[in-house]
Amino acid sequence: MPDYEIKNVEWANVIDAIEECYSLGWTDGLPVVPPEQYRVQEFIDYVGRDPDEILGEVPERRRQISLLKTAANAVMAGCLPEYFPVVVAATEAMLTSEFNLIGPSSSQGGAGVLVVVNGPISREIGMNSKDNLFGPGNRANATIGRAIRLILMNACGSIPGIFDRTNIGHPGKYTYCIAENELETHWDPLHVERGFEKDQNAVTVLAAWEPRQVRSAADKYAALDSLIDVASTLGTSLANDDSVAGNGSLVRQGQLMITIAGASDFWEGWSKDDVREYIYPKIRRSVGDLKRVRAIGGDYQDGDDDRYALLVPAPEDILIVYAGSPEASGYRSAVIHSELPKISSTAVTLEIKDL
Amino acid sequence: MTITRSEIHQLVDPKTYAIVPEFTLSERLEEIRNKKVGLIDDSKENAKELLEEFSSLLNEKYAISCQLYHEKPAAGKPTEPAIIEKIAKECDFAIVAIGS
C-alpha cells in the first residue's frame, strides 16, 4: 500500500477514533468505522484484485476511483468483507458513461444511487428483500448502500454544497440498497430481464428519487391504476421540457422502478411484461396539465386536455422488482422515479464478480 | 476507571484528489470583428433565447457570424468530442449558454 495513502492517527479509545474520522472530514454525518489499514487489506484480499486498479473515473472532477479507495469507504460504512464484491460492482456500474455520474451526483434534483442486488449472493450475505424493504434493520442492505454514498462523497467529490448541489434530497442519499425476493415469485428477476442468468449475481444502479409508497385495494387493476396515478404525477423532474434529446417528446422521459410486495399468487397468470404493457401507455400527463403548471410553454388551447405526453421512453424502461413483505395485506408497492431523463442517466446492470 | 494509553493507528485515506494534467490555454483573440463564433446551447430553459439575443448583438456590433449552433441532447451530458473538434476547426471562438 503506498505510503501517501496512509494517515497516522493517534487515539486512546473508540470514541476518540470515531471523533478523529469526523475531524478528517470523512463521514456522511454519522459515525464511521475507522478504515484501519489491516481491515482495508482484508477487503482487498477478499476480492483478490490490485488495490491500485482503477474502477472508473469522474472525468469532470479529474478523479480516479481505485479499488483501495473503494475498500476504505466500504470499511467505514460498516461492511463485511463478503459484501465488498457487491460494492465493487455497484461502484463500477455508477462510473459507466451510461450512468453519467456527473449528472445525478451534482444535479439540484437530488438523486440517491439506488442499488438492487440480484442472484444467490443476496441470500448468501443475508440481504433483506421483504419486510421494511427500504427501512432499517439489515446490515448488508444498510452498509452496502452507505458505502456507495461514502464513495460518492470521499472518492467522487460529491460533497454537499460543493459539487453536490442538491436542493432538497431525500433519506435514500444516506443509504439506498435492496435485494429482490426471487424465491417467492414466478416472475423473472430484474437481472434476468436485463440479460443475465438466474444463477448469476448482478447489481443494478439507478439515479433515483425516494420511494413513494402506494396502498390500494387488492384488485389487480386497482393496484396498477394506483401505481399509474403516482407514476404520472406532475411533481416530478420529468414534467419539464429541457433535456428532451430532440426526439420530439414534449417533456423529459425517464426510467421508473416499481417494487411490488404481497403474495406472488396475487399476480397469477401475469408476467412482468403484462404489468408493463398495461401501465406504460398510461404513465402520462395531458398537454393541458403540463401547460397549467408551466412544465411546457404556450397558451392553453382547445383539445390540450385530450392530448398526452408519455413520461417513460419505452416499456422496458419500467424496472419491476418483486420485493417487500410477501404477507402484505391489501396491496402494497412503491414507485421510484429516476431523477433525470434517460438521455442523461440510464440504469446500469453489471455482474458481481470476485466471489 | 482504566486509563488507556494512546496508540498510533494507520488509516487508509478514503478521499481522492483531483489529478489535473498540464494544459495550455488557447491564444486570446486580439480583435473579434468579423470573426466566426460557435454557440453551444445546454438545452435548459432560456439558453436558446440568450444565445439568439447575444449572437444578434455580436453580429450587429462586430459583424460576427454564427458558424455553428449546437444544442446538447441533455444538459447533464458533456458535448460530444466531435462537436468540440468541429468548433475548434471552423470557429474562431465559442460561447456556451447554461440555462436555468
mmCIF file with all atom_site columns, C-alpha atoms in Angstrom, chain A residues 30-124:
data_model
loop_
_atom_site.group_PDB
_atom_site.id
_atom_site.type_symbol
_atom_site.label_atom_id
_atom_site.label_alt_id
_atom_site.label_comp_id
_atom_site.label_asym_id
_atom_site.label_entity_id
_atom_site.label_seq_id
_atom_site.pdbx_PDB_ins_code
_atom_site.Cartn_x
_atom_site.Cartn_y
_atom_site.Cartn_z
_atom_site.occupancy
_atom_site.B_iso_or_equiv
_atom_site.pdbx_formal_charge
_atom_site.auth_seq_id
_atom_site.auth_comp_id
_atom_site.auth_asym_id
_atom_site.auth_atom_id
_atom_site.pdbx_PDB_model_num
ATOM 1  C CA . LEU A 1 30  ? -22.954 9.511   11.078  1.00 0.00 ? 30  LEU A CA 1
ATOM 2  C CA . PRO A 1 31  ? -20.092 7.791   12.913  1.00 0.00 ? 31  PRO A CA 1
ATOM 3  C CA . VAL A 1 32  ? -17.876 5.569   10.756  1.00 0.00 ? 32  VAL A CA 1
ATOM 4  C CA . VAL A 1 33  ? -15.648 2.567   11.376  1.00 0.00 ? 33  VAL A CA 1
ATOM 5  C CA . PRO A 1 34  ? -12.056 3.876   11.187  1.00 0.00 ? 34  PRO A CA 1
ATOM 6  C CA . PRO A 1 35  ? -10.503 2.490   7.968   1.00 0.00 ? 35  PRO A CA 1
ATOM 7  C CA . GLU A 1 36  ? -7.532  0.812   9.599   1.00 0.00 ? 36  GLU A CA 1
ATOM 8  C CA . GLN A 1 37  ? -5.026  -0.485  7.110   1.00 0.00 ? 37  GLN A CA 1
ATOM 9  C CA . TYR A 1 38  ? -5.271  -4.115  8.157   1.00 0.00 ? 38  TYR A CA 1
ATOM 10 C CA . ARG A 1 39  ? -9.060  -4.072  7.776   1.00 0.00 ? 39  ARG A CA 1
ATOM 11 C CA . VAL A 1 40  ? -8.918  -2.427  4.348   1.00 0.00 ? 40  VAL A CA 1
ATOM 12 C CA . GLN A 1 41  ? -6.395  -5.063  3.296   1.00 0.00 ? 41  GLN A CA 1
ATOM 13 C CA . GLU A 1 42  ? -8.858  -7.822  4.324   1.00 0.00 ? 42  GLU A CA 1
ATOM 14 C CA . PHE A 1 43  ? -11.396 -6.370  1.882   1.00 0.00 ? 43  PHE A CA 1
ATOM 15 C CA . ILE A 1 44  ? -8.825  -6.196  -0.918  1.00 0.00 ? 44  ILE A CA 1
ATOM 16 C CA . ASP A 1 45  ? -7.701  -9.747  -0.230  1.00 0.00 ? 45  ASP A CA 1
ATOM 17 C CA . TYR A 1 46  ? -11.310 -10.924 -0.365  1.00 0.00 ? 46  TYR A CA 1
ATOM 18 C CA . VAL A 1 47  ? -11.704 -9.853  -3.997  1.00 0.00 ? 47  VAL A CA 1
ATOM 19 C CA . GLY A 1 48  ? -8.091  -10.673 -4.908  1.00 0.00 ? 48  GLY A CA 1
ATOM 20 C CA . ARG A 1 49  ? -7.528  -7.624  -7.088  1.00 0.00 ? 49  ARG A CA 1
ATOM 21 C CA . ASP A 1 50  ? -4.830  -4.982  -7.325  1.00 0.00 ? 50  ASP A CA 1
ATOM 22 C CA . PRO A 1 51  ? -5.547  -2.165  -4.824  1.00 0.00 ? 51  PRO A CA 1
ATOM 23 C CA . ASP A 1 52  ? -4.358  0.381   -7.408  1.00 0.00 ? 52  ASP A CA 1
ATOM 24 C CA . GLU A 1 53  ? -6.754  -0.870  -10.070 1.00 0.00 ? 53  GLU A CA 1
ATOM 25 C CA . ILE A 1 54  ? -8.915  1.997   -11.301 1.00 0.00 ? 54  ILE A CA 1
ATOM 26 C CA . LEU A 1 55  ? -12.594 1.034   -11.224 1.00 0.00 ? 55  LEU A CA 1
ATOM 27 C CA . GLY A 1 56  ? -13.645 4.154   -13.082 1.00 0.00 ? 56  GLY A CA 1
ATOM 28 C CA . GLU A 1 57  ? -13.336 7.911   -13.275 1.00 0.00 ? 57  GLU A CA 1
ATOM 29 C CA . VAL A 1 58  ? -15.271 11.087  -12.754 1.00 0.00 ? 58  VAL A CA 1
ATOM 30 C CA . PRO A 1 59  ? -13.556 12.952  -15.598 1.00 0.00 ? 59  PRO A CA 1
ATOM 31 C CA . GLU A 1 60  ? -15.259 16.287  -14.958 1.00 0.00 ? 60  GLU A CA 1
ATOM 32 C CA . ARG A 1 61  ? -13.750 16.332  -11.443 1.00 0.00 ? 61  ARG A CA 1
ATOM 33 C CA . ARG A 1 62  ? -10.471 14.708  -12.530 1.00 0.00 ? 62  ARG A CA 1
ATOM 34 C CA . ARG A 1 63  ? -10.969 11.879  -10.026 1.00 0.00 ? 63  ARG A CA 1
ATOM 35 C CA . GLN A 1 64  ? -9.925  8.285   -10.463 1.00 0.00 ? 64  GLN A CA 1
ATOM 36 C CA . ILE A 1 65  ? -11.566 5.763   -8.179  1.00 0.00 ? 65  ILE A CA 1
ATOM 37 C CA . SER A 1 66  ? -9.289  2.886   -7.193  1.00 0.00 ? 66  SER A CA 1
ATOM 38 C CA . LEU A 1 67  ? -10.122 -0.392  -5.536  1.00 0.00 ? 67  LEU A CA 1
ATOM 39 C CA . LEU A 1 68  ? -8.187  0.789   -2.470  1.00 0.00 ? 68  LEU A CA 1
ATOM 40 C CA . LYS A 1 69  ? -10.368 3.898   -2.001  1.00 0.00 ? 69  LYS A CA 1
ATOM 41 C CA . THR A 1 70  ? -13.488 1.825   -2.578  1.00 0.00 ? 70  THR A CA 1
ATOM 42 C CA . ALA A 1 71  ? -12.380 -0.618  0.119   1.00 0.00 ? 71  ALA A CA 1
ATOM 43 C CA . ALA A 1 72  ? -11.579 2.144   2.625   1.00 0.00 ? 72  ALA A CA 1
ATOM 44 C CA . ASN A 1 73  ? -15.068 3.588   2.223   1.00 0.00 ? 73  ASN A CA 1
ATOM 45 C CA . ALA A 1 74  ? -16.705 0.161   2.457   1.00 0.00 ? 74  ALA A CA 1
ATOM 46 C CA . VAL A 1 75  ? -14.882 -0.429  5.749   1.00 0.00 ? 75  VAL A CA 1
ATOM 47 C CA . MET A 1 76  ? -16.039 2.944   7.051   1.00 0.00 ? 76  MET A CA 1
ATOM 48 C CA . ALA A 1 77  ? -19.649 2.170   6.109   1.00 0.00 ? 77  ALA A CA 1
ATOM 49 C CA . GLY A 1 78  ? -19.565 -0.923  8.334   1.00 0.00 ? 78  GLY A CA 1
ATOM 50 C CA . CYS A 1 79  ? -19.494 -3.533  5.560   1.00 0.00 ? 79  CYS A CA 1
ATOM 51 C CA . LEU A 1 80  ? -18.159 -7.057  5.997   1.00 0.00 ? 80  LEU A CA 1
ATOM 52 C CA . PRO A 1 81  ? -15.530 -8.288  3.504   1.00 0.00 ? 81  PRO A CA 1
ATOM 53 C CA . GLU A 1 82  ? -18.080 -10.587 1.880   1.00 0.00 ? 82  GLU A CA 1
ATOM 54 C CA . TYR A 1 83  ? -20.208 -7.566  0.928   1.00 0.00 ? 83  TYR A CA 1
ATOM 55 C CA . PHE A 1 84  ? -17.282 -5.982  -0.884  1.00 0.00 ? 84  PHE A CA 1
ATOM 56 C CA . PRO A 1 85  ? -17.817 -7.665  -4.309  1.00 0.00 ? 85  PRO A CA 1
ATOM 57 C CA . VAL A 1 86  ? -21.274 -6.044  -4.374  1.00 0.00 ? 86  VAL A CA 1
ATOM 58 C CA . VAL A 1 87  ? -19.830 -2.639  -3.502  1.00 0.00 ? 87  VAL A CA 1
ATOM 59 C CA . VAL A 1 88  ? -17.174 -3.008  -6.215  1.00 0.00 ? 88  VAL A CA 1
ATOM 60 C CA . ALA A 1 89  ? -19.714 -3.924  -8.901  1.00 0.00 ? 89  ALA A CA 1
ATOM 61 C CA . ALA A 1 90  ? -22.068 -1.095  -7.881  1.00 0.00 ? 90  ALA A CA 1
ATOM 62 C CA . THR A 1 91  ? -19.158 1.355   -7.982  1.00 0.00 ? 91  THR A CA 1
ATOM 63 C CA . GLU A 1 92  ? -18.138 0.180   -11.444 1.00 0.00 ? 92  GLU A CA 1
ATOM 64 C CA . ALA A 1 93  ? -21.752 0.455   -12.592 1.00 0.00 ? 93  ALA A CA 1
ATOM 65 C CA . MET A 1 94  ? -22.186 4.035   -11.401 1.00 0.00 ? 94  MET A CA 1
ATOM 66 C CA . LEU A 1 95  ? -18.904 5.035   -13.083 1.00 0.00 ? 95  LEU A CA 1
ATOM 67 C CA . THR A 1 96  ? -20.017 3.922   -16.556 1.00 0.00 ? 96  THR A CA 1
ATOM 68 C CA . SER A 1 97  ? -20.693 6.560   -19.207 1.00 0.00 ? 97  SER A CA 1
ATOM 69 C CA . GLU A 1 98  ? -24.339 5.394   -19.467 1.00 0.00 ? 98  GLU A CA 1
ATOM 70 C CA . PHE A 1 99  ? -24.915 6.210   -15.810 1.00 0.00 ? 99  PHE A CA 1
ATOM 71 C CA . ASN A 1 100 ? -23.131 9.545   -16.304 1.00 0.00 ? 100 ASN A CA 1
ATOM 72 C CA . LEU A 1 101 ? -22.433 10.120  -12.623 1.00 0.00 ? 101 LEU A CA 1
ATOM 73 C CA . ILE A 1 102 ? -21.694 13.818  -13.017 1.00 0.00 ? 102 ILE A CA 1
ATOM 74 C CA . GLY A 1 103 ? -25.416 14.379  -13.663 1.00 0.00 ? 103 GLY A CA 1
ATOM 75 C CA . PRO A 1 104 ? -27.058 12.689  -10.680 1.00 0.00 ? 104 PRO A CA 1
ATOM 76 C CA . SER A 1 105 ? -24.199 13.469  -8.301  1.00 0.00 ? 105 SER A CA 1
ATOM 77 C CA . SER A 1 106 ? -24.252 17.204  -8.897  1.00 0.00 ? 106 SER A CA 1
ATOM 78 C CA . SER A 1 107 ? -27.810 17.985  -10.007 1.00 0.00 ? 107 SER A CA 1
ATOM 79 C CA . GLN A 1 108 ? -30.073 20.192  -7.926  1.00 0.00 ? 108 GLN A CA 1
ATOM 80 C CA . GLY A 1 109 ? -32.639 17.396  -8.285  1.00 0.00 ? 109 GLY A CA 1
ATOM 81 C CA . GLY A 1 110 ? -31.081 15.319  -5.514  1.00 0.00 ? 110 GLY A CA 1
ATOM 82 C CA . ALA A 1 111 ? -30.741 11.697  -6.573  1.00 0.00 ? 111 ALA A CA 1
ATOM 83 C CA . GLY A 1 112 ? -29.693 8.807   -4.422  1.00 0.00 ? 112 GLY A CA 1
ATOM 84 C CA . VAL A 1 113 ? -27.954 5.892   -6.115  1.00 0.00 ? 113 VAL A CA 1
ATOM 85 C CA . LEU A 1 114 ? -30.397 3.041   -5.671  1.00 0.00 ? 114 LEU A CA 1
ATOM 86 C CA . VAL A 1 115 ? -28.666 -0.347  -5.676  1.00 0.00 ? 115 VAL A CA 1
ATOM 87 C CA . VAL A 1 116 ? -30.661 -3.507  -6.394  1.00 0.00 ? 116 VAL A CA 1
ATOM 88 C CA . VAL A 1 117 ? -28.888 -6.813  -5.787  1.00 0.00 ? 117 VAL A CA 1
ATOM 89 C CA . ASN A 1 118 ? -29.917 -9.982  -7.615  1.00 0.00 ? 118 ASN A CA 1
ATOM 90 C CA . GLY A 1 119 ? -28.698 -13.554 -7.632  1.00 0.00 ? 119 GLY A CA 1
ATOM 91 C CA . PRO A 1 120 ? -27.650 -16.053 -4.958  1.00 0.00 ? 120 PRO A CA 1
ATOM 92 C CA . ILE A 1 121 ? -25.243 -13.610 -3.300  1.00 0.00 ? 121 ILE A CA 1
ATOM 93 C CA . SER A 1 122 ? -28.130 -11.550 -1.962  1.00 0.00 ? 122 SER A CA 1
ATOM 94 C CA . ARG A 1 123 ? -29.204 -14.552 0.136   1.00 0.00 ? 123 ARG A CA 1
ATOM 95 C CA . GLU A 1 124 ? -25.699 -15.691 0.984   1.00 0.00 ? 124 GLU A CA 1
#
